[in-house]
Coordinates of C-alpha atoms in Angstrom, one line a residue:
Chain A
X298 CA 16.5 7.0 -28.3
X299 CA 18.3 10.0 -29.8
X300 CA 21.1 11.5 -27.8
X301 CA 22.5 14.8 -28.0
X302 CA 26.0 15.6 -26.4
X303 CA 26.0 18.6 -24.0
X304 CA 29.9 18.6 -24.0
X305 CA 32.8 16.3 -24.2
X306 CA 33.8 13.5 -26.8
X307 CA 31.3 11.3 -28.1
X308 CA 33.0 8.2 -26.9
X309 CA 33.9 9.6 -23.4
X310 CA 32.0 7.9 -20.7
X311 CA 31.9 11.2 -18.7
X312 CA 30.5 13.2 -21.8
X313 CA 27.1 14.6 -20.7
X314 CA 23.9 13.5 -22.7
X315 CA 20.8 15.7 -22.8
X316 CA 17.7 14.1 -21.2
X317 CA 14.1 15.2 -22.1
X318 CA 13.6 18.7 -21.0
X319 CA 10.4 18.1 -19.1
X320 CA 9.1 21.7 -19.5
X321 CA 5.6 22.8 -21.0
X322 CA 5.7 21.5 -24.7
X323 CA 5.3 23.7 -27.7
X324 CA 2.7 22.8 -30.2
X325 CA 4.8 20.5 -32.4
X326 CA 6.1 18.7 -29.3
X327 CA 2.8 17.5 -28.4
X328 CA 2.9 15.1 -31.5
X329 CA 5.2 12.7 -29.5
X330 CA 2.4 12.2 -27.2
X331 CA -0.5 12.1 -29.4
X332 CA 1.3 9.7 -31.8
X333 CA 2.1 7.3 -28.9
X334 CA -1.4 7.0 -27.4
X335 CA -4.9 8.3 -27.9
X336 CA -4.8 11.6 -25.8
X337 CA -7.6 13.7 -24.4
X338 CA -6.9 17.5 -25.3
X339 CA -8.3 19.8 -22.9
X340 CA -8.1 23.8 -23.7
X341 CA -8.4 26.2 -20.7
X342 CA -9.6 29.5 -22.0
X343 CA -9.8 32.7 -20.1
X344 CA -8.4 36.2 -19.8
X345 CA -5.1 36.7 -18.0
X346 CA -5.1 36.3 -14.3
X347 CA -8.5 34.4 -14.3
X348 CA -6.9 31.4 -12.8
X349 CA -5.9 29.0 -15.8
X350 CA -2.3 28.3 -14.7
X351 CA -3.1 28.1 -11.0
X352 CA -5.8 25.4 -11.8
X353 CA -3.3 23.3 -13.6
X354 CA -0.8 23.8 -11.1
X355 CA -3.2 22.7 -8.5
X356 CA -3.6 19.3 -10.4
X357 CA 0.0 18.6 -9.7
X358 CA -0.1 19.5 -6.1
X359 CA -3.2 17.5 -5.6
X360 CA -1.7 14.1 -6.9
X361 CA 1.4 15.0 -4.5
X362 CA -1.1 14.3 -1.8
X363 CA -2.6 11.2 -3.2
X364 CA -5.0 9.8 -5.6
X365 CA -7.2 12.4 -6.9
X366 CA -10.9 12.2 -8.3
X367 CA -10.6 8.3 -8.3
X368 CA -7.2 8.5 -10.3
X369 CA -3.7 7.5 -9.6
X370 CA -1.0 9.6 -11.1
X371 CA 0.8 7.5 -13.6
X372 CA 3.3 9.8 -15.1
X373 CA 3.9 13.3 -17.0
X374 CA 6.4 14.2 -19.8
X375 CA 6.2 17.8 -18.3
X376 CA 6.9 17.5 -14.7
X377 CA 9.3 20.5 -14.8
X378 CA 6.5 22.3 -16.4
X379 CA 4.3 21.8 -13.5
X380 CA 7.1 22.4 -11.0
X381 CA 7.8 25.8 -12.5
X382 CA 4.1 26.6 -12.1
X383 CA 4.1 25.5 -8.4
X384 CA 7.5 26.6 -7.1
X385 CA 6.0 30.0 -5.8
X386 CA 3.5 28.1 -3.6
X387 CA 6.1 26.3 -1.5
X388 CA 7.7 27.6 1.5
X389 CA 11.1 26.9 -0.2
X390 CA 10.4 30.0 -2.5
X391 CA 11.0 32.2 0.7
X392 CA 7.5 34.0 0.0
X393 CA 4.9 34.6 2.5
X394 CA 2.0 34.4 0.2
X395 CA 1.7 31.8 -2.7
X396 CA 1.3 32.9 -6.2
X397 CA 1.5 31.4 -9.8
X398 CA 3.9 32.8 -12.1
X399 CA 2.1 34.7 -15.0
X400 CA 2.0 32.7 -18.4
X401 CA 3.8 34.5 -20.9
X402 CA 3.9 32.0 -23.5
X403 CA 1.3 29.3 -24.3
X404 CA 2.3 25.8 -23.5
X405 CA 1.0 22.4 -23.2
X406 CA 1.2 20.2 -20.1
X407 CA 0.8 16.6 -20.0
X408 CA -0.4 14.2 -17.4
X409 CA -1.1 10.3 -17.4
X410 CA -3.5 8.9 -15.0
X411 CA -5.3 5.7 -14.2
X412 CA -8.3 4.6 -12.3
X413 CA -7.3 3.6 -8.9
X414 CA -8.7 0.0 -9.3
X415 CA -6.6 0.0 -12.7
X416 CA -9.9 -1.4 -14.3
X417 CA -9.0 0.8 -17.3
X418 CA -5.6 1.3 -19.0
X419 CA -3.7 4.6 -18.5
X420 CA -5.1 7.7 -19.9
X421 CA -3.0 10.5 -21.5
X422 CA -4.2 14.0 -21.2
X423 CA -2.8 17.3 -22.7
X424 CA -3.7 20.4 -20.8
X425 CA -3.4 23.5 -23.0
X426 CA -2.3 26.5 -20.8
X427 CA -2.9 29.2 -23.4
X428 CA -1.7 32.7 -22.8
X429 CA -4.3 35.0 -21.6
X430 CA -3.4 37.7 -24.1
X431 CA -4.2 35.2 -26.8
X432 CA -7.7 35.3 -25.8
X433 CA -7.9 38.9 -25.2
X434 CA -7.2 39.3 -29.0
X435 CA -9.7 36.6 -29.8
X436 CA -12.3 38.4 -27.8
X437 CA -11.7 41.8 -29.4
X438 CA -11.0 40.3 -33.0
X439 CA -13.1 37.8 -35.0
X440 CA -10.4 37.0 -37.4
X441 CA -7.9 36.3 -34.7
X442 CA -10.5 34.0 -32.9
X443 CA -10.6 32.2 -36.4
X444 CA -7.1 31.6 -36.2
X445 CA -7.3 29.8 -32.9
X446 CA -8.3 26.3 -34.3
X447 CA -6.9 24.7 -31.3
X448 CA -10.3 25.5 -30.0
X449 CA -12.0 23.2 -32.7
X450 CA -9.5 20.4 -32.0
X451 CA -9.6 20.5 -28.2
X452 CA -12.0 17.7 -26.7
X453 CA -13.1 20.0 -24.0
X454 CA -13.3 23.7 -23.9
X455 CA -13.0 25.0 -20.3
X456 CA -14.0 28.7 -20.1
X457 CA -12.7 30.3 -16.8
X458 CA -14.4 33.4 -15.7
X459 CA -12.6 35.3 -12.9
X460 CA -14.5 35.1 -9.8
X461 CA -12.3 37.5 -7.9
X462 CA -13.2 40.3 -10.4
X463 CA -16.9 39.3 -10.3
X464 CA -16.8 40.0 -6.5
X465 CA -15.6 43.7 -7.1
X466 CA -18.3 46.0 -8.2
X467 CA -15.7 48.2 -10.3
X468 CA -14.8 45.4 -12.4
X469 CA -17.6 42.9 -12.6
X470 CA -19.1 44.0 -15.7
X471 CA -15.9 43.7 -17.5
X472 CA -15.3 40.4 -15.9
X473 CA -18.8 39.3 -17.3
X474 CA -18.4 40.6 -20.6
X475 CA -14.9 39.4 -21.7
X476 CA -15.6 35.7 -21.5
X477 CA -19.0 36.3 -22.9
X478 CA -17.6 38.1 -25.8
X479 CA -14.9 35.4 -26.4
X480 CA -17.7 32.9 -26.3
X481 CA -19.7 34.6 -28.7
X482 CA -16.7 35.1 -31.2
X483 CA -16.1 31.2 -30.8
X484 CA -19.5 30.4 -31.6
X485 CA -20.2 32.8 -34.4
X486 CA -16.6 31.7 -36.1
X487 CA -17.5 28.1 -35.8
X488 CA -14.5 27.4 -33.5
X489 CA -17.5 26.1 -31.1
X490 CA -20.3 24.3 -32.3
X491 CA -22.8 21.4 -32.0
X492 CA -20.0 19.1 -31.3
X493 CA -18.4 21.2 -28.7
X494 CA -18.4 20.2 -25.1
X495 CA -18.0 23.3 -23.0
X496 CA -17.3 23.7 -19.2
X497 CA -17.6 27.0 -17.6
X498 CA -15.7 27.5 -14.4
X499 CA -16.2 30.5 -12.0
X500 CA -12.9 30.6 -10.4
X501 CA -11.7 32.0 -7.1
X502 CA -14.9 31.0 -5.3
X503 CA -13.3 31.5 -2.0
X504 CA -13.0 35.2 -2.6
X505 CA -16.7 35.5 -3.5
X506 CA -17.8 33.5 -0.5
X507 CA -15.7 36.1 1.6
X508 CA -17.2 39.0 0.1
X509 CA -18.8 41.5 2.3
X510 CA -21.9 41.6 -0.1
X511 CA -21.7 38.0 -0.5
X512 CA -25.4 37.5 -1.5
X513 CA -25.3 40.3 -4.0
X514 CA -22.2 38.8 -5.8
X515 CA -23.6 35.2 -5.8
X516 CA -26.6 36.6 -7.4
X517 CA -24.5 38.3 -9.9
X518 CA -22.6 35.0 -10.5
X519 CA -26.0 33.3 -11.1
X520 CA -26.7 36.1 -13.4
X521 CA -23.4 35.7 -15.4
X522 CA -24.2 31.6 -15.7
X523 CA -27.4 32.3 -17.0
X524 CA -26.2 34.9 -19.6
X525 CA -23.7 32.0 -20.7
X526 CA -26.5 29.5 -20.8
X527 CA -28.7 31.8 -23.1
X528 CA -25.8 32.5 -25.3
X529 CA -24.5 28.8 -25.6
X530 CA -27.3 26.4 -25.1
X531 CA -28.7 24.5 -28.1
X532 CA -25.5 25.8 -29.9
X533 CA -23.0 23.0 -28.1
X534 CA -23.3 19.5 -27.4
X535 CA -23.0 20.1 -23.6
X536 CA -22.7 22.8 -21.2
X537 CA -21.6 22.4 -17.6
X538 CA -20.9 25.0 -14.8
X539 CA -18.6 24.6 -11.8
X540 CA -17.5 27.1 -8.9
X541 CA -13.9 26.5 -8.0
X542 CA -11.2 27.7 -6.0
X543 CA -7.9 26.0 -7.0
X544 CA -5.7 27.4 -4.1
X545 CA -8.1 29.4 -2.0
X546 CA -6.4 32.1 0.3
X547 CA -9.5 32.6 2.6
X548 CA -12.2 30.6 4.2
X549 CA -11.8 27.0 4.8
X550 CA -11.7 25.5 1.2
X551 CA -9.6 22.4 0.5
X552 CA -6.9 22.7 -2.2
X553 CA -8.7 22.2 -5.5
X554 CA -12.1 22.9 -4.3
X555 CA -14.5 22.0 -7.0
X556 CA -12.0 20.4 -9.5
X557 CA -12.6 16.9 -8.6
X558 CA -16.3 17.0 -10.2
X559 CA -14.9 18.1 -13.5
X560 CA -11.6 16.1 -13.6
X561 CA -13.0 12.7 -14.7
X562 CA -14.6 14.0 -17.6
X563 CA -11.5 15.6 -18.9
X564 CA -9.8 12.5 -18.6
X565 CA -12.3 10.4 -20.3
X566 CA -13.1 13.0 -23.1
X567 CA -12.3 11.0 -25.8
X568 CA -13.6 7.6 -24.4
X569 CA -17.1 8.3 -23.2
X570 CA -20.2 7.1 -25.0
X571 CA -22.4 10.1 -24.4
X572 CA -20.2 12.5 -26.2
X573 CA -20.6 13.4 -29.9
X574 CA -17.9 11.8 -32.1
X575 CA -15.5 14.6 -33.2
X576 CA -13.1 12.3 -35.3
X577 CA -9.7 11.4 -34.6
X578 CA -7.1 14.1 -33.6
X579 CA -4.9 14.5 -36.3
X580 CA -1.4 13.7 -35.0
X581 CA 0.2 16.8 -36.7
X582 CA -2.9 19.0 -37.0
X583 CA -2.7 20.4 -33.7
X584 CA 1.2 21.2 -34.4
X585 CA 0.6 22.6 -37.7
X586 CA -2.5 25.0 -37.1
X587 CA -1.2 26.4 -33.9
X588 CA 2.1 26.8 -35.2
X589 CA 1.0 28.9 -38.2
X590 CA -1.0 31.0 -35.8
X591 CA 2.3 31.8 -33.8
X592 CA 4.5 32.1 -36.8
X593 CA 2.1 34.9 -38.2
X594 CA 1.7 36.3 -34.8
X595 CA 5.5 36.4 -33.9
X596 CA 6.9 37.1 -37.2
X597 CA 4.3 39.1 -39.1
X598 CA 4.7 36.5 -41.9
X599 CA 2.3 33.9 -43.0
X600 CA 3.5 30.3 -43.3
X601 CA 2.8 28.5 -46.5
X602 CA 0.0 25.8 -46.3
Chain B
X230 CA 7.9 -22.0 -5.5
X231 CA 8.8 -21.6 -9.2
X232 CA 12.7 -20.7 -9.7
X233 CA 14.1 -18.9 -12.6
X234 CA 17.6 -19.4 -13.4
X235 CA 19.4 -16.1 -14.3
X236 CA 22.9 -16.1 -15.6
X237 CA 23.8 -12.8 -15.9
X238 CA 21.9 -9.9 -14.3
X239 CA 22.8 -6.1 -14.0
X240 CA 21.2 -4.5 -11.1
X241 CA 21.1 -0.6 -11.5
X242 CA 21.5 1.1 -8.0
X243 CA 19.4 4.3 -8.1
X244 CA 18.8 7.2 -5.4
X245 CA 19.6 10.7 -4.5
X246 CA 22.8 11.6 -2.3
X247 CA 23.3 10.0 0.9
X248 CA 20.4 7.6 0.6
X249 CA 22.2 4.5 1.7
X250 CA 23.3 3.2 -1.5
X251 CA 27.0 2.4 -0.6
X252 CA 26.2 1.3 3.0
X253 CA 23.8 -1.4 1.6
X254 CA 26.6 -2.6 -0.9
X255 CA 29.1 -2.7 2.2
X256 CA 26.6 -4.8 4.1
X257 CA 25.7 -7.0 1.1
X258 CA 29.4 -7.6 0.9
X259 CA 29.7 -8.8 4.2
X260 CA 26.6 -11.0 4.3
X261 CA 27.4 -12.8 1.1
X262 CA 31.3 -13.1 1.9
X263 CA 30.8 -14.3 5.7
X264 CA 27.7 -16.4 5.2
X265 CA 26.7 -15.7 8.4
X266 CA 22.9 -15.1 7.7
X267 CA 20.9 -18.1 7.3
X268 CA 19.3 -18.4 3.7
X269 CA 21.2 -15.6 2.2
X270 CA 22.9 -15.6 -1.2
X271 CA 26.4 -17.0 -1.2
X272 CA 29.3 -15.4 -2.7
X273 CA 31.2 -17.6 -5.3
X274 CA 33.2 -15.0 -7.2
X275 CA 33.8 -11.4 -7.3
X276 CA 35.2 -9.1 -10.1
X277 CA 36.2 -5.4 -10.0
X278 CA 37.5 -3.1 -7.1
X279 CA 37.4 -5.5 -4.2
X280 CA 39.6 -3.1 -2.3
X281 CA 36.8 -0.6 -2.4
X282 CA 34.3 -3.3 -1.1
X283 CA 36.6 -4.3 1.8
X284 CA 37.1 -0.6 2.7
X285 CA 33.4 0.2 2.8
X286 CA 32.8 -3.1 4.5
X287 CA 35.3 -2.4 7.3
X288 CA 33.7 1.0 7.6
X289 CA 30.3 -0.3 7.9
X290 CA 31.4 -3.1 10.3
X291 CA 33.1 -0.6 12.5
X292 CA 30.1 1.6 12.7
X293 CA 32.2 4.3 10.8
X294 CA 30.6 6.6 8.6
X295 CA 31.2 5.6 4.8
X296 CA 32.4 8.6 2.5
X297 CA 30.3 9.8 -0.1
X298 CA 30.7 8.3 -3.6
X299 CA 32.1 11.0 -5.7
X300 CA 31.5 11.4 -9.2
X301 CA 34.2 10.0 -11.5
X302 CA 35.2 7.8 -8.7
X303 CA 32.4 5.3 -9.2
X304 CA 33.0 1.8 -9.4
X305 CA 31.5 -1.2 -10.8
X306 CA 31.5 -4.3 -8.7
X307 CA 30.3 -7.7 -10.0
X308 CA 29.8 -10.7 -7.9
X309 CA 28.7 -14.2 -8.9
X310 CA 26.1 -15.4 -6.2
X311 CA 24.4 -18.6 -5.4
X312 CA 21.0 -19.2 -3.9
X313 CA 21.4 -21.8 -1.3
X314 CA 17.9 -23.4 -1.8
X315 CA 17.7 -23.5 -5.6
X316 CA 21.5 -23.5 -6.2
X317 CA 20.9 -20.9 -9.0
X318 CA 23.8 -18.9 -9.8
X319 CA 23.6 -15.5 -11.0
X320 CA 26.3 -12.8 -11.7
X321 CA 25.0 -9.4 -10.8
X322 CA 26.6 -6.1 -11.2
X323 CA 26.3 -2.9 -8.8
X324 CA 27.3 0.1 -10.2
X325 CA 28.1 2.2 -7.1
X326 CA 26.9 5.6 -8.3
X327 CA 27.3 9.1 -7.3
X328 CA 23.8 10.2 -5.8
X329 CA 24.6 13.8 -7.2
X330 CA 24.7 12.4 -10.7
X331 CA 21.0 11.5 -10.2
X332 CA 20.2 15.0 -8.8
X333 CA 21.7 16.3 -11.8
X334 CA 19.3 14.3 -14.0
X335 CA 16.6 16.6 -12.4
X336 CA 18.4 20.0 -12.1
X337 CA 20.3 20.0 -15.3
X338 CA 18.5 17.4 -17.3
X339 CA 21.9 15.7 -18.4
X340 CA 23.5 12.5 -17.5
X341 CA 26.9 11.0 -18.3
X342 CA 27.2 8.6 -21.1
X343 CA 28.4 5.8 -18.3
X344 CA 25.2 6.3 -16.5
X345 CA 23.1 6.1 -19.7
X346 CA 25.0 2.9 -20.7
X347 CA 24.4 1.4 -17.2
X348 CA 20.8 2.1 -17.3
X349 CA 20.1 0.7 -20.7
X350 CA 22.0 -2.6 -19.8
X351 CA 20.2 -2.8 -16.4
X352 CA 18.0 -5.9 -15.9
X353 CA 16.5 -4.4 -12.5
X354 CA 16.9 -1.8 -10.3
X355 CA 17.0 -1.0 -6.6
X356 CA 15.9 2.6 -5.7
X357 CA 17.1 4.0 -2.2
X358 CA 15.2 6.4 -0.4
X359 CA 16.3 7.9 3.1
X360 CA 13.3 8.9 5.3
X361 CA 15.3 11.9 6.7
X362 CA 16.1 13.3 3.5
X363 CA 12.8 13.5 1.9
X364 CA 11.9 16.9 0.7
X365 CA 8.2 17.1 1.2
X366 CA 7.4 20.6 -0.7
X367 CA 5.4 22.1 1.9
X368 CA 2.9 24.5 0.9
X369 CA 2.8 28.1 2.2
X370 CA -1.0 27.9 2.3
X371 CA -0.6 25.1 4.9
X372 CA 2.0 26.8 7.0
X373 CA -0.5 30.0 7.0
X374 CA -3.3 28.0 8.3
X375 CA -1.0 26.5 11.1
X376 CA 0.0 29.9 12.0
X377 CA -3.4 31.2 12.1
X378 CA -4.6 28.2 14.2
X379 CA -2.0 28.9 16.5
X380 CA -2.2 32.5 16.9
X381 CA -6.1 32.3 16.8
X382 CA -6.0 35.0 14.1
X383 CA -7.9 34.8 10.7
X384 CA -5.6 35.9 7.9
X385 CA -8.2 37.3 5.6
X386 CA -6.6 40.7 5.3
X387 CA -4.7 41.4 1.9
X388 CA -1.1 40.7 2.5
X389 CA 1.6 43.0 1.2
X390 CA 2.3 42.5 -2.5
X391 CA 5.3 40.4 -3.2
X392 CA 7.1 40.3 -6.6
X393 CA 5.7 37.8 -9.1
X394 CA 9.0 36.5 -10.5
X395 CA 9.7 33.8 -12.9
X396 CA 10.7 31.0 -10.8
X397 CA 14.6 30.7 -11.0
X398 CA 16.0 27.3 -12.2
X399 CA 17.6 27.2 -8.5
X400 CA 14.1 26.4 -7.4
X401 CA 14.7 22.8 -8.7
X402 CA 16.8 22.0 -5.8
X403 CA 13.6 22.3 -3.7
X404 CA 11.5 20.0 -5.9
X405 CA 9.9 17.5 -3.7
X406 CA 11.8 14.1 -3.6
X407 CA 8.8 12.2 -4.9
X408 CA 8.7 14.1 -8.0
X409 CA 12.3 13.7 -8.7
X410 CA 12.0 10.0 -8.2
X411 CA 9.2 9.6 -10.6
X412 CA 11.1 11.5 -13.2
X413 CA 14.1 9.3 -12.5
X414 CA 11.8 6.2 -13.1
X415 CA 10.4 7.8 -16.3
X416 CA 14.1 8.2 -17.6
X417 CA 14.8 4.7 -16.9
X418 CA 11.8 3.5 -18.9
X419 CA 12.8 5.8 -21.6
X420 CA 16.3 4.4 -22.0
X421 CA 14.8 1.0 -21.9
X422 CA 12.0 1.5 -24.4
X423 CA 10.2 -1.5 -25.4
X424 CA 11.7 -3.5 -22.6
X425 CA 9.6 -6.1 -20.9
X426 CA 8.5 -5.9 -17.3
X427 CA 11.2 -4.7 -14.9
X428 CA 11.6 -5.3 -11.5
X429 CA 12.1 -2.5 -9.1
X430 CA 13.2 -3.1 -5.3
X431 CA 12.5 0.3 -3.4
X432 CA 14.7 0.4 -0.5
X433 CA 13.6 2.6 2.3
X434 CA 16.9 3.2 4.2
X435 CA 17.6 3.9 7.9
X436 CA 14.5 1.8 8.5
X437 CA 15.5 1.8 12.3
X438 CA 14.7 5.5 12.3
X439 CA 11.1 4.8 10.9
X440 CA 10.4 2.0 13.3
X441 CA 11.2 4.1 16.2
X442 CA 8.6 6.8 15.3
X443 CA 5.7 4.2 15.2
X444 CA 4.5 1.0 13.8
X445 CA 4.2 0.8 10.1
X446 CA 5.0 -1.2 7.0
X447 CA 7.6 -0.3 4.5
X448 CA 4.5 0.0 1.7
X449 CA 2.5 1.9 3.9
X450 CA 5.4 4.3 4.7
X451 CA 5.8 4.9 1.0
X452 CA 2.1 5.5 0.4
X453 CA 1.9 8.1 3.1
X454 CA 5.2 9.9 2.6
X455 CA 5.7 9.7 -1.0
X456 CA 2.2 9.2 -2.6
X457 CA 3.0 10.5 -5.9
X458 CA 5.6 7.8 -6.3
X459 CA 3.5 5.2 -4.7
X460 CA 0.6 6.1 -7.3
X461 CA 3.1 5.9 -10.1
X462 CA 4.2 2.5 -9.2
X463 CA 0.6 1.2 -8.8
X464 CA -0.4 2.7 -12.2
X465 CA 2.4 1.3 -14.0
X466 CA 2.6 -2.2 -12.4
X467 CA 2.4 -3.8 -15.7
X468 CA 5.7 -2.3 -16.6
X469 CA 7.5 -1.9 -13.3
X470 CA 7.1 -4.6 -11.1
X471 CA 8.1 -3.3 -7.6
X472 CA 8.3 -4.3 -3.8
X473 CA 9.0 -2.2 -1.1
X474 CA 11.5 -3.0 1.7
X475 CA 12.7 -1.2 4.8
X476 CA 16.4 -1.9 5.4
X477 CA 18.6 -0.7 8.0
X478 CA 22.0 -1.8 7.3
X479 CA 23.6 -0.3 10.2
X480 CA 20.8 -1.3 12.7
X481 CA 20.7 1.8 14.4
X482 CA 22.2 5.5 14.6
X483 CA 26.2 5.1 14.3
X484 CA 26.6 8.4 16.0
X485 CA 24.6 7.7 18.8
X486 CA 24.6 4.1 19.3
X487 CA 27.8 2.8 17.9
X488 CA 28.7 1.3 21.3
X489 CA 25.9 -0.7 21.5
X490 CA 26.1 -1.7 17.9
X491 CA 29.5 -2.8 18.0
X492 CA 28.9 -5.3 20.6
X493 CA 27.4 -7.7 18.1
X494 CA 30.3 -10.3 17.2
X495 CA 28.7 -10.7 13.7
X496 CA 27.9 -7.2 12.5
X497 CA 25.4 -8.6 10.0
X498 CA 23.3 -9.6 13.1
X499 CA 22.5 -5.6 13.2
X500 CA 20.9 -5.6 9.8
X501 CA 17.2 -5.2 9.5
X502 CA 15.4 -6.1 6.5
X503 CA 11.3 -5.4 6.6
X504 CA 8.8 -6.3 4.2
X505 CA 5.2 -6.3 5.4
X506 CA 5.2 -7.8 8.6
X507 CA 8.2 -9.9 8.0
X508 CA 11.4 -9.0 9.3
X509 CA 15.1 -10.6 8.7
X510 CA 18.7 -9.9 8.8
X511 CA 19.2 -11.2 5.3
X512 CA 20.2 -8.1 3.4
X513 CA 20.1 -10.3 0.1
X514 CA 16.3 -10.7 0.2
X515 CA 15.6 -7.6 -1.9
X516 CA 18.6 -8.7 -4.4
X517 CA 17.1 -12.2 -4.8
X518 CA 13.7 -10.7 -5.5
X519 CA 14.8 -8.3 -8.1
X520 CA 17.0 -10.9 -9.6
X521 CA 14.3 -12.9 -10.1
X522 CA 15.9 -15.9 -8.5
X523 CA 12.5 -16.7 -6.8
X524 CA 9.3 -15.5 -8.5
X525 CA 7.1 -15.0 -5.5

């Protein structure tokens, strides 16, 4: 166990030593997890505000209530990261309405779970909470999309479509077109392909159900799902759809509505028999490719290699 | 009953501030010293700050409040204890550690070198939880529902916009207790990488308060009140072997019931130790188990 001194003399018993930070991980830090155990990597994609972070935060809240989707919580290297994402949903925040902090930097969250009957070993899962602006750029620029190689490396690509915007006539076309364009670019650049497993989540389902013109909105949602199906079927290994309300603000939806149907597959992503083999995740592959992307993006310089 | 002899055993005493660690130690000292409780471990030898033990024992016996252990004033007490039935002798050490130091592990992500060394050298642990000090992390959406129900209003109108700020670090003070406790156990495992199975006794202190609120067992209480911690222990049972005990070292509320409690000629008669449906005054039961004096 390495130790870093915060202050004081090295031999002084009162000297403070650093503990693991527990925050969301940067790409290179995920190697400590992927080297330790086989790890499912789940990528959540979607434009800013569509509900990616809220969904991940909700998983943390659900496990605080009890076992979820047949699994017991078994630990996390990023408890602080999860807590940062849920703190504004608690009464202790002093807020009257819950919210989720806007993601400003892409991070990876980690969770360990185990079947409630303990019939299987503990599973490690990395949840990629990527910055919405990354996907906005990937949607608008094929070259940028090509650099998001994490899409290729993830075991599941979960595309979130903002149901709140689909429910508003003034925004629903862009709400439909943005994820469709992202999907198109991912397919065209080979980031998604015949071995890819794709889940499409219509988020904020509570707002859709509460919409004044609910039937029309639901019909539009079905149209969007059909568009996705037409674009992606026969080009990916599997396509699933779900309608979720992570933290519903209207109606009588339980916390995490719709997520329990998806979660087991995310956990077992690298263990299932019916999924085409993607090959081993390189322990440093995740770090190197994403790190290069960020180096280029942030500094304007390209890393070697 | 198979018996395991342990010659040297270090017990890590863990818990947030004011969770009953020192009160437990005070009661334990009295029980092993006076040998008034049938079946308890027996004191053979003590090392370290005996004055501290006597001071806290006297306060406990008189139903007086025991001052908080302060950082820098921590003491390590070692006792050689003998099991009456098996006659196995074990030397156990209890660092009486400041609860705020555990709190800082979560809020500041640091620990003193002394704590790290104590943790690395621990052979088992006792984790203290006080029912009245559990932070549940209540959600705004749940309180909204309650308010709506009470006022028979449907809160569907768009609320006034509130700024979405990056959560301040001070929010860590409000982190639910169960999240912090899971992190403590993860740090424990991190410090003891590669170690074989570790025994953890979870002590629900002030158990008399829980009993007054209705019939339950210590394990069911943990499952209901701290479900994430319960799940963590179940899922990691191969690495952390745990048992949950309800313990009332005082036997009641010393602020309200001191007069009644002081009537006991032997203060150890006040002690309550509950595991499952069994109940005893032997506060050494959890200690015997984490030490592995008995394997069952």
